[in-house]
Short mmCIF file of C-alpha atoms and ligand atoms in Angstrom, two decimals:
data_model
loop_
_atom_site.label_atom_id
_atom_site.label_comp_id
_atom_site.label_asym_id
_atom_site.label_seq_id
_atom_site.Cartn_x
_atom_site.Cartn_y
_atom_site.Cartn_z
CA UNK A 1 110.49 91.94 79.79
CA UNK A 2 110.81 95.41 78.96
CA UNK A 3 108.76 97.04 76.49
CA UNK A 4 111.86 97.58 74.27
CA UNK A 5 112.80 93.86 74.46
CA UNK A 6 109.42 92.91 73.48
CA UNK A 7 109.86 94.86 70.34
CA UNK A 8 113.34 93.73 69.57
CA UNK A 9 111.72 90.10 70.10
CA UNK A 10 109.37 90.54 67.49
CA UNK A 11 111.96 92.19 65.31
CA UNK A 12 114.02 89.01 65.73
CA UNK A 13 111.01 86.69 64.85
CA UNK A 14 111.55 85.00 61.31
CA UNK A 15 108.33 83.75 61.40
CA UNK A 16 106.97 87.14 61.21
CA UNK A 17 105.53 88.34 57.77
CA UNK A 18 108.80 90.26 56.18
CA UNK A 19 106.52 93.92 56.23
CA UNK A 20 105.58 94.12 59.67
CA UNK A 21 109.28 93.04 60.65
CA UNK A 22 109.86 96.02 58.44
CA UNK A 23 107.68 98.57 60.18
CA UNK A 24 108.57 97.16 63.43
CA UNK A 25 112.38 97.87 62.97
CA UNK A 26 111.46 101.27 61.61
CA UNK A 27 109.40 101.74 65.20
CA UNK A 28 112.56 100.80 66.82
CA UNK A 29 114.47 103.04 65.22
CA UNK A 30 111.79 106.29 65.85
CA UNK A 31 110.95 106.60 62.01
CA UNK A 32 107.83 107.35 60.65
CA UNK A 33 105.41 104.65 58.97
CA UNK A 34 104.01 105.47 55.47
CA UNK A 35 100.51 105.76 54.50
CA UNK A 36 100.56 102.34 52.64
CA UNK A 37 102.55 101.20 55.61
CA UNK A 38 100.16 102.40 57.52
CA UNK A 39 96.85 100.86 55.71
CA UNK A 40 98.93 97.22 56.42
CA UNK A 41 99.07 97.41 60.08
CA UNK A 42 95.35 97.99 60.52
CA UNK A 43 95.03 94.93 57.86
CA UNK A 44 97.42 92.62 58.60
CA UNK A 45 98.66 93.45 62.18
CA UNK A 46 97.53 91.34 64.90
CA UNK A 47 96.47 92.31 68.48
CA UNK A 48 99.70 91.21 70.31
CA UNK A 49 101.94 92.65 67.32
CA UNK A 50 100.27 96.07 67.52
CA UNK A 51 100.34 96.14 71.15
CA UNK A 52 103.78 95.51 71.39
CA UNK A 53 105.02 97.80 68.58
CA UNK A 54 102.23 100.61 70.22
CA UNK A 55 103.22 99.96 73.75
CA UNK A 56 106.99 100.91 73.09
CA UNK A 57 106.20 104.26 71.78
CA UNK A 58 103.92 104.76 74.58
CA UNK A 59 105.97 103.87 77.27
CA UNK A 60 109.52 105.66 75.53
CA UNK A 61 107.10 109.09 75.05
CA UNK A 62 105.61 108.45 78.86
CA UNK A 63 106.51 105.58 80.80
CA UNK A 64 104.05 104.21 82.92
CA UNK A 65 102.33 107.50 83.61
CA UNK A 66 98.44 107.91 82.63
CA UNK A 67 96.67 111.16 82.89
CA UNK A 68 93.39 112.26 83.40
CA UNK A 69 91.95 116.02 84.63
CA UNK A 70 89.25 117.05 86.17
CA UNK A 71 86.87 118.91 84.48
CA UNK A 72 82.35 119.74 84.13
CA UNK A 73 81.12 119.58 80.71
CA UNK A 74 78.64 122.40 80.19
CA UNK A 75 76.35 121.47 77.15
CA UNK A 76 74.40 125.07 76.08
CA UNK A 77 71.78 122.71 73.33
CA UNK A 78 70.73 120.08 72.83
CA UNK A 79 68.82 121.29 69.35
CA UNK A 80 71.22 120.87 66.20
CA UNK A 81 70.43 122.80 62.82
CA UNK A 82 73.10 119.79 61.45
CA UNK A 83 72.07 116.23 60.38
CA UNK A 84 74.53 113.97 61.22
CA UNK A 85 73.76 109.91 60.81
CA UNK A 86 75.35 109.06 63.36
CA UNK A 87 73.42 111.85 66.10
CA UNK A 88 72.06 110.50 68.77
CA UNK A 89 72.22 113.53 70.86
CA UNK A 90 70.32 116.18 68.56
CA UNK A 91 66.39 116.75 69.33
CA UNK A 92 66.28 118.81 66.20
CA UNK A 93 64.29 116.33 64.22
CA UNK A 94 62.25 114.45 66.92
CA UNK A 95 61.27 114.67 70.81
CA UNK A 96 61.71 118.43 70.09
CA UNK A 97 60.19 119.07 73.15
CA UNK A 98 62.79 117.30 75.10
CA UNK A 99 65.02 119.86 73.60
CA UNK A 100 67.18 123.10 75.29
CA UNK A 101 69.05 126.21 74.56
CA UNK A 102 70.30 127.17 77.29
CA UNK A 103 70.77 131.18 77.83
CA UNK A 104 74.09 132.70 79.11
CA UNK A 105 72.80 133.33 82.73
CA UNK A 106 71.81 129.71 82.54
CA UNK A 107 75.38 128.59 81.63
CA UNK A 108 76.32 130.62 84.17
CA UNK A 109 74.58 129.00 87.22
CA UNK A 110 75.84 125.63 85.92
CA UNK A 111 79.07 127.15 85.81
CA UNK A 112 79.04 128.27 89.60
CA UNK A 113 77.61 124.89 90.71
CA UNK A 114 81.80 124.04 90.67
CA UNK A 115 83.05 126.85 92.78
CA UNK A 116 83.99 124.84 95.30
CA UNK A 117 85.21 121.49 93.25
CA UNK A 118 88.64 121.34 92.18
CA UNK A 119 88.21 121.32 88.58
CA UNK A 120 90.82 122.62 86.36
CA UNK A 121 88.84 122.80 83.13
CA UNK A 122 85.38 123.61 81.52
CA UNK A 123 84.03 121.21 78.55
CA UNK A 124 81.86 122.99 76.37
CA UNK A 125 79.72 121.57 73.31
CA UNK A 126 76.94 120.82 71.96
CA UNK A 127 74.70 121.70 68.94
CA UNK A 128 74.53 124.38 66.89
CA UNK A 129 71.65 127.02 66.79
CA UNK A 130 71.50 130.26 65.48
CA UNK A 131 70.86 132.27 69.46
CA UNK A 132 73.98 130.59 70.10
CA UNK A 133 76.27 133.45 67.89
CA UNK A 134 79.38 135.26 68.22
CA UNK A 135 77.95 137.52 71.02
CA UNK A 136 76.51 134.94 72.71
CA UNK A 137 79.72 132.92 73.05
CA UNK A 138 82.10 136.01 73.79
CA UNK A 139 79.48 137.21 76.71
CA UNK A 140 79.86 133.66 78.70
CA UNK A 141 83.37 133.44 77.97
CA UNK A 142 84.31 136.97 79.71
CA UNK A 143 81.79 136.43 82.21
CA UNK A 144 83.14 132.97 83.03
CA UNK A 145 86.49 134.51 83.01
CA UNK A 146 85.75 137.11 85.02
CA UNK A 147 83.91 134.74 88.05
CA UNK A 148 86.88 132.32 87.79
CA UNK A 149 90.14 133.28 85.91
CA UNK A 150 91.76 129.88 86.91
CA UNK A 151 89.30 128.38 84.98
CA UNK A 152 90.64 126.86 81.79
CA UNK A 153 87.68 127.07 78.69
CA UNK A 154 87.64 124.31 76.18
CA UNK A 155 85.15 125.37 74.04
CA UNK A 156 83.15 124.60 70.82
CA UNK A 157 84.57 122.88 67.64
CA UNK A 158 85.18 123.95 63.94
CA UNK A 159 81.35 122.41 63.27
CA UNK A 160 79.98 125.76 65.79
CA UNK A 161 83.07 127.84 64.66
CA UNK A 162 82.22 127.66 60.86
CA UNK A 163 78.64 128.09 61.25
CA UNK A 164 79.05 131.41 63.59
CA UNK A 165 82.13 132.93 62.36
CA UNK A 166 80.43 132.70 58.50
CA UNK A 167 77.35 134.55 60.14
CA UNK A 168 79.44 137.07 61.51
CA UNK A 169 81.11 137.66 58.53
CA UNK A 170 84.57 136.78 59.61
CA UNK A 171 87.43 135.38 58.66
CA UNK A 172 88.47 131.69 60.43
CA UNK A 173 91.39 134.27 62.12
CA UNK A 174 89.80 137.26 62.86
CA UNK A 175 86.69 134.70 64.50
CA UNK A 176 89.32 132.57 66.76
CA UNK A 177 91.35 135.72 67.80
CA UNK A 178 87.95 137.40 68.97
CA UNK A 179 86.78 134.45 70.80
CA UNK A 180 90.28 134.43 72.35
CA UNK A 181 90.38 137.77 73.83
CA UNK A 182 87.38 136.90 75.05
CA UNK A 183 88.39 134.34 77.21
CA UNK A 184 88.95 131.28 74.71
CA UNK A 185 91.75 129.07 76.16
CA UNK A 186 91.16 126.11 73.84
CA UNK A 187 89.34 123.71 71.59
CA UNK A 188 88.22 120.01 72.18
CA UNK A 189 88.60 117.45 69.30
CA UNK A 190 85.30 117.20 68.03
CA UNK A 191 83.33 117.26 64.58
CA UNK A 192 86.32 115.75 62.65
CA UNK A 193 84.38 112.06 62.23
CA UNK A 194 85.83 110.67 58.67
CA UNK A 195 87.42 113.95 56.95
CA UNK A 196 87.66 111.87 53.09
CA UNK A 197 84.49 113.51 51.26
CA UNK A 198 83.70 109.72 50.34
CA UNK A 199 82.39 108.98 54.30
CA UNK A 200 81.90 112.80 55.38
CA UNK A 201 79.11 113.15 52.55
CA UNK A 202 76.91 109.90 53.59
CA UNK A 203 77.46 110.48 58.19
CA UNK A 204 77.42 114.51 57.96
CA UNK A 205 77.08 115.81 54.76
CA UNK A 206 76.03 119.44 56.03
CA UNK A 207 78.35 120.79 58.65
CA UNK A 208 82.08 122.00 57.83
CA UNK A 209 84.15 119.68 55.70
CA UNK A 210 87.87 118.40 56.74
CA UNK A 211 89.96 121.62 54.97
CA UNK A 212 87.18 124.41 56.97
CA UNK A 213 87.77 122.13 60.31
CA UNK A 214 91.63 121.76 59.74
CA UNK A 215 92.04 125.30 58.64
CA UNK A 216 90.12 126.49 61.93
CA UNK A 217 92.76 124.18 64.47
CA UNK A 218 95.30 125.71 62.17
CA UNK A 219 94.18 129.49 62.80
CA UNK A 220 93.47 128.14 66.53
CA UNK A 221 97.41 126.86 66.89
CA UNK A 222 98.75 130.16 65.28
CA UNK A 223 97.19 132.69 67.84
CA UNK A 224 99.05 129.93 70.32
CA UNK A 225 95.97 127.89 71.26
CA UNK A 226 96.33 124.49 71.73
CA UNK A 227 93.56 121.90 70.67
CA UNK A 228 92.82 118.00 70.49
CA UNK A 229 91.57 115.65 67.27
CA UNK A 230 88.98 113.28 67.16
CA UNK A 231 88.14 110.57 64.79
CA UNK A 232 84.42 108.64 65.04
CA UNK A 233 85.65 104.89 63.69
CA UNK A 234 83.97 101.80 63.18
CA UNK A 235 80.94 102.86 61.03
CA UNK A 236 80.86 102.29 56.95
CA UNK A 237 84.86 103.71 57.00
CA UNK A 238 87.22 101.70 54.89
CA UNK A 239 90.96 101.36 57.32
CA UNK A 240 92.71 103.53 54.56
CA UNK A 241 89.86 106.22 55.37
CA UNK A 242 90.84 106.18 58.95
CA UNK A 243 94.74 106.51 57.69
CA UNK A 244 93.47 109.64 55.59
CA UNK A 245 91.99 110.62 58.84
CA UNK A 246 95.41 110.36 60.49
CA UNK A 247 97.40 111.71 57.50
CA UNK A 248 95.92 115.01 57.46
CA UNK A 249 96.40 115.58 61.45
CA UNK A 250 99.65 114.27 60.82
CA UNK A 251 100.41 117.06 58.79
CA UNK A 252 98.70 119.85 60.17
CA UNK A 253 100.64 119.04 63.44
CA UNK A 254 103.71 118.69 61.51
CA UNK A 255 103.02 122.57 59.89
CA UNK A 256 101.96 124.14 63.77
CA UNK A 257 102.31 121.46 66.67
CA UNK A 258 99.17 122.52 68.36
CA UNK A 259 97.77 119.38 68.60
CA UNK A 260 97.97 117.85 72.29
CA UNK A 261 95.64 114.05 72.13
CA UNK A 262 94.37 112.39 69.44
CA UNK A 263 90.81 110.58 71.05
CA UNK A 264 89.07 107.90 68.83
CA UNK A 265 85.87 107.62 69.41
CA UNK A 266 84.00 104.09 68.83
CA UNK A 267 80.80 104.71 66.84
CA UNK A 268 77.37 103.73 68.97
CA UNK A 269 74.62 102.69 67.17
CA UNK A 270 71.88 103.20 69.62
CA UNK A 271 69.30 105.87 69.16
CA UNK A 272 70.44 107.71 65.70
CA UNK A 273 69.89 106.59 62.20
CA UNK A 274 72.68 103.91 61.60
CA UNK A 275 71.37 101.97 63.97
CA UNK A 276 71.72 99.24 61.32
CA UNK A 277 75.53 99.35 60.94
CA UNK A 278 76.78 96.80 63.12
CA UNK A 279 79.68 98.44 66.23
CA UNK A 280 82.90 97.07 65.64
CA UNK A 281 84.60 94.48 68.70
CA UNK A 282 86.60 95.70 71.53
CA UNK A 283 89.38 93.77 69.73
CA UNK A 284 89.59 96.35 66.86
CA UNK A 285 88.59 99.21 69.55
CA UNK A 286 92.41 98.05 70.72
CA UNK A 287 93.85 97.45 67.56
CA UNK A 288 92.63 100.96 66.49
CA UNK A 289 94.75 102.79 69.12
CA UNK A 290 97.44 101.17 68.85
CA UNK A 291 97.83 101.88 64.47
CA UNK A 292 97.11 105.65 65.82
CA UNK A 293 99.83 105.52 68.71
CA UNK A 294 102.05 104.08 66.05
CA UNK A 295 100.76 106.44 62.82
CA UNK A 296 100.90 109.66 64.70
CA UNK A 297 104.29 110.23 65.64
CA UNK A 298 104.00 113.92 65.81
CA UNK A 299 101.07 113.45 69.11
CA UNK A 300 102.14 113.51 72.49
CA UNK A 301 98.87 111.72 73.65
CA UNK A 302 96.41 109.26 73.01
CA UNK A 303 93.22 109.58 74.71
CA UNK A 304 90.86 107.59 75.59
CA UNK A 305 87.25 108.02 76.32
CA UNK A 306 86.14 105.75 78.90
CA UNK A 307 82.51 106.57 79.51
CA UNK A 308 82.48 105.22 75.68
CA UNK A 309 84.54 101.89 75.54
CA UNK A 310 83.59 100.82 79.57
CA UNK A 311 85.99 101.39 82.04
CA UNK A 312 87.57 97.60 81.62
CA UNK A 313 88.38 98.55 77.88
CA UNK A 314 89.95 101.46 78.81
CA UNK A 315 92.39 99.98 81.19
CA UNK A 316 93.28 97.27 78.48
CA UNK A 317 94.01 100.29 75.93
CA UNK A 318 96.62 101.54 78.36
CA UNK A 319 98.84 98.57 76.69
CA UNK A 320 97.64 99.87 73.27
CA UNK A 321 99.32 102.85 73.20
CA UNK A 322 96.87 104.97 75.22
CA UNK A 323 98.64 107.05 78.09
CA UNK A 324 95.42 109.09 78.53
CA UNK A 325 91.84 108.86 79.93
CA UNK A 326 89.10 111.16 80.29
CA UNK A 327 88.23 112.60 82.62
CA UNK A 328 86.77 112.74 86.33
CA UNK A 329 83.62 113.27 84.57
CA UNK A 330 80.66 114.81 87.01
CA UNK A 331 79.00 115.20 84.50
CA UNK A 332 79.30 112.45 81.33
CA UNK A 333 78.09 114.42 78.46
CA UNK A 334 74.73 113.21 77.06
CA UNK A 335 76.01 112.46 73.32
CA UNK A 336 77.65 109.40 74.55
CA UNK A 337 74.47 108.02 77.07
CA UNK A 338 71.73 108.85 74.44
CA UNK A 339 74.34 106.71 72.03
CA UNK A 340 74.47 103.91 73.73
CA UNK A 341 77.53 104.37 76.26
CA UNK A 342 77.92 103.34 79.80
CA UNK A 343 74.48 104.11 81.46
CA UNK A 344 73.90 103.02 84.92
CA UNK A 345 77.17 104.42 86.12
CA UNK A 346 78.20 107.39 83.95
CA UNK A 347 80.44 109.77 86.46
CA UNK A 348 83.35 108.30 88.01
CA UNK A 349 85.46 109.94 91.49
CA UNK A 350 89.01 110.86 90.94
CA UNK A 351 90.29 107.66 93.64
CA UNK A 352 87.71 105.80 91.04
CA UNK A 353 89.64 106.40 88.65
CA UNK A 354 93.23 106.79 89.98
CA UNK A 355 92.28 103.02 91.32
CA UNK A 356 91.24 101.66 87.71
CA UNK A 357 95.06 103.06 86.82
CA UNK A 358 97.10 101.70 89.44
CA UNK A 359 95.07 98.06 88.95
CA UNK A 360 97.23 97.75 85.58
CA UNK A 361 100.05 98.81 86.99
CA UNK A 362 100.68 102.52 85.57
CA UNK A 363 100.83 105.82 87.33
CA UNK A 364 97.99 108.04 87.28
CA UNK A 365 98.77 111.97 87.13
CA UNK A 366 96.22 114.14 87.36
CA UNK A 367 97.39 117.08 85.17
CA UNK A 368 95.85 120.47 83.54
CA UNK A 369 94.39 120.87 80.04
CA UNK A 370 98.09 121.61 79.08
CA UNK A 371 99.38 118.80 80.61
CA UNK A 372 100.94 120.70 83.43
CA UNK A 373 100.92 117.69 86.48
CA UNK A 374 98.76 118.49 89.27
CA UNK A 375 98.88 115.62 91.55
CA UNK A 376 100.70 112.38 91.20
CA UNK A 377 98.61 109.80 92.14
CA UNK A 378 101.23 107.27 92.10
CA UNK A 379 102.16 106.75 95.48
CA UNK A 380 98.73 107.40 97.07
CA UNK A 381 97.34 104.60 98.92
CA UNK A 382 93.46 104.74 98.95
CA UNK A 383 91.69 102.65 101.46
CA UNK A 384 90.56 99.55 100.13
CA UNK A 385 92.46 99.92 96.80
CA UNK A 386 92.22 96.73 94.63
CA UNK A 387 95.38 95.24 93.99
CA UNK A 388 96.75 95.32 90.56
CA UNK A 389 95.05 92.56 88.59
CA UNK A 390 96.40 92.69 85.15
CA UNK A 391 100.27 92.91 83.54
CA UNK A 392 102.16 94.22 81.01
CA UNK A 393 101.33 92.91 77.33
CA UNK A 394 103.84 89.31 77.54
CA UNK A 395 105.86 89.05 74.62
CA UNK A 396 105.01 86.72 71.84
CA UNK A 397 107.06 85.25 69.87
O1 V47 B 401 82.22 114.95 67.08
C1 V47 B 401 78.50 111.71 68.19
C2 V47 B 401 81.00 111.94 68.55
C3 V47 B 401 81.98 113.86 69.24
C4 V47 B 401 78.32 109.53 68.33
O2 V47 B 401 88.70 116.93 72.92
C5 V47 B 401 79.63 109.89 68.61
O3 V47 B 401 88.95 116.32 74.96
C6 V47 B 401 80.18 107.71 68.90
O4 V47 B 401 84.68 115.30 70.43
N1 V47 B 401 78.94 107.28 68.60
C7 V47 B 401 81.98 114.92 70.31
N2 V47 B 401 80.56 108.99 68.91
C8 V47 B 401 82.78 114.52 71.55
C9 V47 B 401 84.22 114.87 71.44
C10 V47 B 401 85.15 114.70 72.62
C11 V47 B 401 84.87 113.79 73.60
C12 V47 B 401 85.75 113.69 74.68
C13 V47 B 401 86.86 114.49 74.79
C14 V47 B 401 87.13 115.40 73.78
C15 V47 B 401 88.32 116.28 73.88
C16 V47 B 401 86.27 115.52 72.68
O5 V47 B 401 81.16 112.79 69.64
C17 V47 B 401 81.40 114.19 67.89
C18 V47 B 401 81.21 112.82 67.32
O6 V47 B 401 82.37 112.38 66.68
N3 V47 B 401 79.72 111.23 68.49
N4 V47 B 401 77.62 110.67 68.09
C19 V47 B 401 77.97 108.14 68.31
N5 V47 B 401 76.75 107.72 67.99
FE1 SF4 B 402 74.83 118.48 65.35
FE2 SF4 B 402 77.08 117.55 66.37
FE3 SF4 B 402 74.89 115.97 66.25
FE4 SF4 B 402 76.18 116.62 64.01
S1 SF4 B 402 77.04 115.40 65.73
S2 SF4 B 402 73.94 116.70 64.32
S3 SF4 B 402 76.88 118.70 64.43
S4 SF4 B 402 75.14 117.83 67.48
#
C-alpha cells in the first residue's frame, strides 16, 4: 500500500481518537499543525500513527531517495570556556591535559590529509577558546580556500560566533559577512539544545541564548548562506519544550528559508554531568522524528545522525520521516564517542552505507552540502550486497 493510502486508511479509521483523525486529514491536505496540535502528537500519537502520517510527507517531499555526503570533520579544541551539562567532549574542567588547540598550520595538515578523497565538504567544530578569534578563523578559511576551492566549509555555530564576533566588537552581520568573504560557505546545526530559557538555563546556562543563536542563522541566511538546526532531546525537556524548539525554527525559516535539515540529536548520558538522567528508548528516538517531519513543514530534510542512534535505528527512522543520514564519516567527531555513541565501529565506507540504504528499500544519493546529487547510488550493485531485509511501515488499521 502506498504511503498515501496508508494515510487515507487511518483517516478513515473511526476507532481513531477524533484529534489525531483531525491532524491526520490536515497532513493529507498539506496544512500546517498548530503548536497545541503539535504538543498532542508527541503525547498521544502512537508509533505506527506517527510513522504513517510522517512517512507521507517524507515520501511526497522525496520519495524513496536518502542522502548522505561525504565529508572530514576537523575539530580545532577540544578545551571549552562553556559549561554545558550535558558536555562530554570539553576537557576544560578535568583531564586538562588530554586537551588541544589546535593552531592553523595544524588544521591545515589535517585538512590536506583529504586531497586525494572525494569529499565534498569540511565539518568544523568544536569548543570555544579565546586563540581561536576572528583572525584565527578568517586565516584557515582563506588558506583552506585557497589549497582547495571545491572545498565546501561548514563551519562553527552561533555558540563560537557570539563569543568571537562580541570580542571583535562586531555586529552578528558585519561578523558573518567577514567570515564569508573569507571563505565561509556555511553553518552546521549545532548549539541550539532546548532554546525555552526554562531548559537552556539548567543544560547551558552560559553560552548564547535561542534569540543571539536564531538571530546569527538569520544574519547567516540574509548574506545567502545556507545552514542546518539541531535540537539535543530526551534530557529533563518537557514535549511542549521540544515544540517551542520547533516553533521558533519554524518561523525563522518561514521569515528567510535558509534552513536545509533539521537533525535531532538523542541526549547520551555517558561521561558528562547528567549522567543521572535516564536516555530516552529508541521508540521515542522514532516517534521524535516523525512529530518533527510532521511539525516542520517549512524543512526540506530531516537528518539523521547515525554514529548517535546505531546504524539499525537509523535505517528504521527512514520510515519516520527521515530522508537523510550523515555522513561517510572518516572521521566520527569525538563529542558523540566520549558521549556514549557507537564506539567500536565509528567510521563507516560510502558502499557501507549506500548498502544500509538499499537494505530498507530506499535510494541512496550521495549529494553536496546544498543538496546538489552527486552520485545515485540506486542502481549500483555492490558485491555481496545484503538483500533488502525490512519493508515499508504496513498500514494499521
Ligand atoms: O550542539 C553534545 C550535541 C551538538 C551531547 O549540522 C550531544 O550537519 C547528545 O550539531 N548527547 C554538536 N548530543 C553536533 C552537531 C551536528 C552533528 C551532526 C551534523 C550536524 C550538521 C551538526 O552535539 C551540540 C550538542 O547538541 N551534544 N553533547 C550528548 N551528551
Ligand atoms: Fe562547549 Fe559545546 Fe561542550 Fe557546551 S557543548 S561545553 S559549548 S563544547
Amino acid at each position: 500500500m502506498s504511503s498515501a493510502a496508508s494515510l487515507q486508511a487511518l483517516i478513515q479509521d473511526s476507532a481513531l481518537d477524533a484529534t489525531l483523525r483531525a491532524i491526520a486529514t490536515k497532513v493529507s491536505a498539506g496544512e500546517r499543525v498548530s503548536f497545541d496540535e503539535g504538543v498532542y502528537l508527541y503525547e498521544h500519537g502512537e508509533l505506527a500513527y506517527l510513522g504513517i502520517l510522517a512517512n507521507f510527507i517524507r515520501e511526497k517531499k522525496h520519495g524513496d531517495h536518502t542522502y548522505f555526503n561525504r565529508n572530514f570533520h576537523i575539530e580545532p579544541t577540544n578545551l571549552c570556556v562553556y559549561d554545558c551539562k550535558f558536555c562530554s567532549y570539553s576537557r576544560m574542567l578535568k583531564e586538562r591535559e588530554e586537551g588541544w588547540e589546535m593552531s592553523v598550520d595544524a588544521m591545515m595538515e589535517t585538512l590536506k590529509k583529504y586531497d586525494d578523497e572525494p569529499v565534498t565538504e569540511v565539518h568544523i567544530t568544536g569548543g570555544v577558546v579565546p586563540k581561536q578569534n576572528l583572525d584565527f578563523y578568517a586565516e584557515f578559511f582563506r588558506r583552506a580556500k585557497a589549497h582547495r576551492p571545491d572545498l565546501h566549509i561548514k563551519a562553527l555555530t552561533p555558540v563560537e560566533y557570539y563569543y568571537i564576533f562580541k570580542k571583535a566588537k562586531l555586529s552578528h552581520y558585519d561578523g558573518m559577512k567577514f567570515l564569508k568573504e573569507a571563505g565561509l560557505d556555511s553553518m552546521p546545526g549545532g548549539g541550539a539544545e532546548i532554546f525555552h530559557p526554562e531548559i537552556r538555563e539548567k543544560i547551558a546556562h552560559d553560552k548564547c541564548n535561542a534569540e543571539q543563536w536564531l538571530d546569527i542563522h538569520r544574519q547567516a541566511h540574509s548574506l545567502g548562506m545556507r545552514s542546518n538546526a539541531t535540537m539535543l532531546y530526551g534530557h529533563i525537556e518537557a514535549y511542549w519544550h521540544r515544540i517551542d524548539h520547533m516553533e521558533r525554527l519554524r518561523q525563522l525559516q518561514d521569515e528567510t528559508g535558509g534552513f536545509q535539515a533539521f537533525i535531532p540529536l538523542k541526549f547520551r548520558n555517558q561521561h558528562n554531568q547528567m549522567e543521572h538522567v535516564r536516555e530516552v528508548s529508541v521508540i521515542e528516538d522514532l516517534r521524535n522524528y516523525a512529530v518533527a517531519r510532521i511539525y516542520l513543514d517549512n524543512f526540506e530534510h530531516i537528518k539523521a545522525y547515525w554514529a548517535m542512534i546505531s546504524r539499525e535505528t537509523a535505517q528504521l527512522a527512514l520510515n519516520f520521516g527521515v530522508d537523510d543520514i550523515d555522513g561517510t564519516l572518516d572521521d566520527t567527531t569525538k563529542i558523540y564517542s566520549m558521549a556514549g555513541a557507537e564506539e567500536q565501529t565509528p567510521a563507516m565506507s560510502t558502499r557501507e552505507l549506500a548498502s544500509l540504504i538499499k537494505q530498507v528499500n530506499r535510494k541512496p544519493i550521495e549529494r553536496d552540502t546544498l543538496y546538489n546529487v552527486v552520485t545515485d547510488y540506486s542502481t549500483y550493485v555492490f558485491e555481496e550486497e545484503a538483500k533488502p531485509q525490512y519493508y515499508k511501515l504496513p498500514v494499521i488499521n
